[in-house]
Coordinates of C-alpha atoms in Angstrom, one line a residue:
X40 CA -23.3 15.9 7.9
X41 CA -22.5 12.2 7.5
X42 CA -19.4 10.7 8.8
X43 CA -17.2 9.6 5.9
X44 CA -13.9 7.6 5.7
X45 CA -13.5 7.8 1.9
X46 CA -12.4 11.5 1.5
X47 CA -10.2 12.2 -1.5
X48 CA -7.3 14.6 -1.2
X49 CA -9.0 16.9 -3.8
X50 CA -12.1 17.1 -1.6
X51 CA -10.1 18.0 1.5
X52 CA -8.1 20.5 -0.5
X53 CA -11.4 22.1 -1.6
X54 CA -12.5 22.4 2.0
X55 CA -9.1 23.8 3.1
X56 CA -9.1 26.4 0.3
X57 CA -12.6 27.7 1.3
X58 CA -12.5 31.5 2.1
X59 CA -11.6 31.6 5.8
X60 CA -14.8 33.1 7.3
X61 CA -17.0 30.8 5.3
X62 CA -14.8 27.8 6.3
X63 CA -15.2 28.8 10.0
X64 CA -19.0 29.1 9.5
X65 CA -19.2 25.6 7.9
X66 CA -17.0 24.0 10.6
X67 CA -19.1 25.7 13.3
X68 CA -22.2 24.1 11.9
X69 CA -20.6 20.6 11.9
X70 CA -19.3 21.2 15.4
X71 CA -22.7 22.0 16.7
X72 CA -24.2 19.0 15.1
X73 CA -21.9 16.6 17.0
X74 CA -20.7 18.5 20.1
X75 CA -21.8 20.9 22.7
X76 CA -20.2 24.2 21.6
X77 CA -20.1 25.5 25.1
X78 CA -17.8 22.7 26.4
X79 CA -14.1 22.2 26.1
X80 CA -12.2 19.1 27.1
X81 CA -9.4 20.3 29.4
X82 CA -6.4 17.9 29.5
X83 CA -3.2 18.0 31.5
X84 CA 0.0 16.7 30.1
X85 CA 2.9 15.6 32.3
X86 CA 6.4 14.6 31.2
X87 CA 7.1 11.5 33.3
X88 CA 10.5 11.0 31.7
X89 CA 12.2 13.9 30.0
X90 CA 15.1 14.2 27.5
X91 CA 17.8 11.8 26.4
X92 CA 15.8 10.5 23.5
X93 CA 17.7 8.6 20.8
X94 CA 15.4 9.9 18.0
X95 CA 16.3 12.8 15.7
X96 CA 13.0 14.6 15.4
X97 CA 14.1 18.0 14.1
X98 CA 11.6 20.0 16.2
X99 CA 12.2 18.3 19.6
X100 CA 14.4 19.6 22.3
X101 CA 14.3 16.2 24.0
X102 CA 16.6 14.6 21.4
X103 CA 19.9 13.7 23.0
X104 CA 21.9 14.8 19.9
X105 CA 20.8 18.4 20.1
X106 CA 22.3 21.0 22.5
X107 CA 19.3 22.5 24.3
X108 CA 18.7 23.8 27.9
X109 CA 16.3 20.9 28.6
X110 CA 17.4 18.8 31.6
X111 CA 17.3 15.0 31.4
X112 CA 14.9 13.6 34.0
X113 CA 14.5 9.9 34.9
X114 CA 11.1 8.4 35.3
X115 CA 9.1 10.2 38.0
X116 CA 8.1 8.4 41.1
X117 CA 4.5 7.0 41.3
X118 CA 3.6 9.3 44.2
X119 CA 4.7 12.4 42.2
X120 CA 2.6 11.4 39.2
X121 CA -0.5 10.6 41.2
X122 CA -0.2 13.9 43.1
X123 CA 0.0 15.9 39.9
X124 CA -3.0 14.0 38.5
X125 CA -5.1 14.8 41.6
X126 CA -4.2 18.5 41.3
X127 CA -5.2 18.4 37.6
X128 CA -8.5 16.9 38.4
X129 CA -9.2 19.5 41.1
X130 CA -8.4 22.2 38.6
X131 CA -11.0 20.9 36.1
X132 CA -9.0 18.5 33.9
X133 CA -10.9 15.4 32.7
X134 CA -8.0 13.8 30.9
X135 CA -4.5 13.2 32.3
X136 CA -1.7 12.4 29.8
X137 CA 1.7 11.0 30.6
X138 CA 4.6 11.3 28.2
X139 CA 7.9 9.6 28.2
X140 CA 10.7 10.5 25.9
X141 CA 11.3 7.0 24.6
X142 CA 11.8 5.7 21.1
X143 CA 9.7 2.7 21.9
X144 CA 8.4 0.9 25.0
X145 CA 10.6 -1.8 26.4
X146 CA 9.4 -4.7 28.6
X147 CA 11.2 -3.7 31.7
X148 CA 10.7 -2.3 35.2
X149 CA 10.1 1.2 33.9
X150 CA 7.2 0.0 31.8
X151 CA 5.8 -1.8 34.9
X152 CA 6.0 1.5 36.8
X153 CA 4.1 3.2 34.0
X154 CA 1.4 0.5 34.2
X155 CA 1.1 1.3 37.9
X156 CA 0.7 5.0 37.1
X157 CA -2.0 4.2 34.6
X158 CA -3.9 2.1 37.2
X159 CA -3.6 4.8 39.8
X160 CA -4.8 7.7 37.6
X161 CA -7.6 5.5 36.2
X162 CA -8.9 4.9 39.7
X163 CA -9.2 8.7 40.2
X164 CA -11.9 8.8 37.5
X165 CA -9.8 10.6 35.0
X166 CA -9.4 9.5 31.3
X167 CA -5.8 8.3 31.2
X168 CA -3.7 8.9 28.1
X169 CA 0.0 8.0 27.4
X170 CA 2.5 8.8 24.8
X171 CA 5.5 6.5 25.1
X172 CA 6.8 6.0 21.6
X173 CA 6.3 2.8 19.5
X174 CA 4.2 0.0 21.0
X175 CA 3.8 -3.7 20.2
X176 CA 0.3 -5.2 20.2
X177 CA 1.1 -7.0 23.4
X178 CA 2.3 -3.9 25.2
X179 CA -0.8 -2.1 24.0
X180 CA -2.9 -4.9 25.6
X181 CA -1.1 -4.5 28.9
X182 CA -1.8 -0.8 28.9
X183 CA -5.5 -1.4 28.1
X184 CA -5.7 -3.9 30.9
X185 CA -4.2 -1.4 33.3
X186 CA -7.0 1.1 32.4
X187 CA -5.5 3.2 29.6
X188 CA -8.2 5.2 27.8
X189 CA -6.2 6.8 25.0
X190 CA -2.8 6.5 23.4
X191 CA -1.2 9.5 21.6
X192 CA 1.0 8.8 18.6
X193 CA 1.1 11.8 16.3
X194 CA 1.8 11.5 12.5
X195 CA 3.6 14.8 12.8
X196 CA 3.4 15.6 9.1
X197 CA 2.6 14.0 5.7
X198 CA 4.2 10.7 4.6
X199 CA 6.1 12.6 1.8
X200 CA 7.5 15.2 4.1
X201 CA 8.2 12.8 7.0
X202 CA 11.8 11.8 6.1
X203 CA 12.8 15.5 6.0
X204 CA 11.9 15.8 9.7
X205 CA 12.8 12.4 11.2
X206 CA 15.3 9.8 10.0
X207 CA 15.3 7.4 12.9
X208 CA 11.9 5.9 12.2
X209 CA 9.5 5.8 9.3
X210 CA 5.9 7.0 8.7
X211 CA 4.8 3.3 8.5
X212 CA 6.2 2.8 12.0
X213 CA 3.7 5.5 13.2
X214 CA 0.8 3.8 11.4
X215 CA 1.8 0.4 12.9
X216 CA 1.7 1.7 16.4
X217 CA -1.7 3.2 15.8
X218 CA -2.9 -0.1 14.4
X219 CA -1.6 -1.9 17.6
X220 CA -3.4 0.6 19.8
X221 CA -6.7 0.0 17.9
X222 CA -6.4 -3.8 18.2
X223 CA -6.0 -3.5 22.0
X224 CA -9.3 -1.5 22.2
X225 CA -7.6 1.8 23.2
X226 CA -8.9 5.1 21.7
X227 CA -6.5 6.9 19.4
X228 CA -5.0 10.4 19.8
X229 CA -3.1 11.4 16.6
X230 CA -2.5 14.6 14.9
X231 CA 0.4 16.7 13.7
X232 CA 2.5 19.8 13.7
X233 CA 2.4 22.7 11.3
X234 CA 5.4 24.9 10.7
X235 CA 7.9 22.2 9.9
X236 CA 8.7 23.5 6.5
X237 CA 5.8 21.6 4.9
X238 CA 3.5 23.0 2.2
X239 CA -0.3 23.0 2.0
X240 CA -0.2 19.8 0.1
X241 CA 1.6 18.1 3.0
X242 CA -1.0 19.4 5.4
X243 CA -3.8 18.1 3.3
X244 CA -2.1 14.7 3.0
X245 CA -1.7 14.4 6.8
X246 CA -5.4 15.2 7.3
X247 CA -6.3 12.7 4.5
X248 CA -4.4 9.9 6.3
X249 CA -6.3 10.6 9.5
X250 CA -9.7 11.1 7.9
X251 CA -9.5 7.9 5.8
X252 CA -8.6 5.6 8.7
X253 CA -11.2 2.8 9.2
X254 CA -12.1 4.6 12.4
X255 CA -11.2 8.3 12.9
X256 CA -8.9 9.1 15.8
X257 CA -11.0 10.1 18.8
X258 CA -8.6 13.0 19.4
X259 CA -6.6 15.0 16.8
X260 CA -4.1 17.5 18.2
X261 CA -3.2 20.4 15.9
X262 CA 0.1 21.8 17.0
X263 CA 2.0 24.9 15.9
X264 CA 5.8 24.4 16.0
X265 CA 7.3 25.8 19.1
X266 CA 10.8 26.7 18.1
X267 CA 13.3 25.3 20.6
X268 CA 16.8 26.8 20.7
X269 CA 19.4 24.2 19.8
X270 CA 17.2 22.2 17.4
X271 CA 17.4 22.3 13.6
X272 CA 14.0 24.0 13.6
X273 CA 14.9 26.9 15.9
X274 CA 15.0 29.5 13.1
X275 CA 11.7 28.5 11.5
X276 CA 9.1 31.3 11.2
X277 CA 6.2 31.6 13.6
X278 CA 3.1 29.8 12.4
X279 CA 0.3 32.2 11.4
X280 CA -2.8 31.8 13.5
X281 CA -4.8 31.8 10.3
X282 CA -3.1 28.6 9.3
X283 CA -4.0 27.0 12.6
X284 CA -7.6 28.1 12.2
X285 CA -7.7 26.7 8.7
X286 CA -6.3 23.3 9.8
X287 CA -8.7 23.1 12.8
X288 CA -11.7 23.9 10.7
X289 CA -10.8 21.4 8.0
X290 CA -10.2 18.7 10.6
X291 CA -13.5 19.4 12.2
X292 CA -15.4 19.1 8.9
X293 CA -13.7 15.8 7.7
X294 CA -13.7 14.2 11.2
X295 CA -17.0 15.5 12.8
X296 CA -17.0 13.4 15.9
X297 CA -13.3 13.8 16.8
X298 CA -12.1 16.0 19.6
X299 CA -9.9 18.5 17.8
X300 CA -7.3 19.8 20.2
X301 CA -5.7 23.2 20.1
X302 CA -2.3 22.1 21.3
X303 CA 1.3 23.5 21.2
X304 CA 1.7 27.1 20.2
X305 CA -1.1 28.6 22.3
X306 CA 1.5 30.6 24.2
X307 CA 2.0 32.9 21.2
X308 CA -1.8 33.4 20.6
X309 CA -3.9 36.1 22.1
X310 CA -7.3 35.3 23.7
X311 CA -8.9 36.6 20.5
X312 CA -6.9 34.2 18.3
X313 CA -7.7 31.2 20.5
X314 CA -11.4 32.2 20.5
X315 CA -11.3 31.9 16.7
X316 CA -9.8 28.5 16.9
X317 CA -12.7 27.4 19.2
X318 CA -15.2 29.0 16.8
X319 CA -13.6 26.9 14.0
X320 CA -14.2 23.7 15.8
X321 CA -11.5 23.1 18.4
X322 CA -13.0 21.7 21.5
X323 CA -10.0 20.5 23.5
X324 CA -6.9 22.0 25.0
X325 CA -4.0 21.3 27.3
X326 CA -3.8 23.2 30.5
X327 CA -1.9 22.9 33.8
X328 CA -0.3 24.8 36.7
X329 CA 3.3 24.4 35.6
X330 CA 3.0 26.6 32.5
X331 CA 4.7 24.0 30.2
X332 CA 3.5 21.6 27.6
X333 CA 6.1 18.8 28.0
X334 CA 9.2 21.1 27.7
X335 CA 7.8 24.1 25.9
X336 CA 5.9 27.1 27.3
X337 CA 2.1 27.0 27.7
X338 CA -0.4 29.5 29.2
X339 CA -0.8 29.4 32.9
X340 CA -3.8 27.7 34.5
X341 CA -5.1 31.0 35.7
X342 CA -4.9 32.5 32.2
X343 CA -6.7 29.5 30.8
X344 CA -9.4 29.7 33.5
X345 CA -9.9 33.4 32.6
X346 CA -10.0 32.5 28.9
X347 CA -12.8 30.0 29.4
X348 CA -14.7 32.4 31.6
X349 CA -14.4 35.2 29.1
X350 CA -15.6 32.9 26.3
X351 CA -18.4 31.4 28.3
X352 CA -16.9 27.9 28.0
X353 CA -16.9 25.2 30.7
X354 CA -14.7 22.2 31.2
X355 CA -16.1 19.0 29.8
X356 CA -16.7 16.1 32.1
X357 CA -14.8 12.9 31.5
X358 CA -16.5 9.9 30.1
X359 CA -16.3 8.2 33.5
X360 CA -18.0 11.2 35.2
X361 CA -20.7 11.2 32.6
X362 CA -21.4 7.5 33.2
X363 CA -21.8 8.0 37.0

């Protein structure tokens, strides 16, 4: 299958509406054309600064305006971050992601500390990823010079649905940050969340935005809403696994070379459901020994290791390890 950047919404809709088992079959064929189906990229995500965010993302327990049980935590010490990264590498992770609950990066001592974290993790041979909010082009360049491999900045949802979820920034702000990351020569990690009250048209539109970028994001996380008590989204219904599978398979077909990451929401999936997501083209996941994904529950490291063993999957080497 050729790699295209001129998909129409109608074409993506047609793929999305394919009967599920046929859709999984088609996505599996594409997956095998561009990836080793027996490998999964295992990533570890660490919250290096938690809570107290000024944004009003309706799904996020880290927003200061919502009354949740999440404790505000200042930026972690360098030694703590590097120690966690080393444990992640020893457990089989090839990518280490650091997240700070900021609206945007500011040129201050905290950013300098993050740059030191990036340098330290990069020297371990791990792919380093950050998600720090909005970035200027100059800030992106500084991160790249420190050794940053990837930057995560999710679209979250479609452009039309965006202002129903977030009012403190715009969809175009998201796109601008992604553009700045690209200009700095950093790979892009960008996906979204389903279960935010959007409809199928919104899901198609979000995938269309990603699939028609001049260069597809190297990683596309597909998240199921994790309902956090105290947020406006706490009473939303659970996302059906069938919807996750359909999104993953469609993303795999329209962005063949991309790492499609099965992200938030795995805690509510059985091994069988996760297996179907991998069959549909997912080849990346978050795992770690603290059983959380930022501030929401995630399967334990031992459960994930058993999952991979049962499915005959092995952790993927990092790009740095492959080059050695």
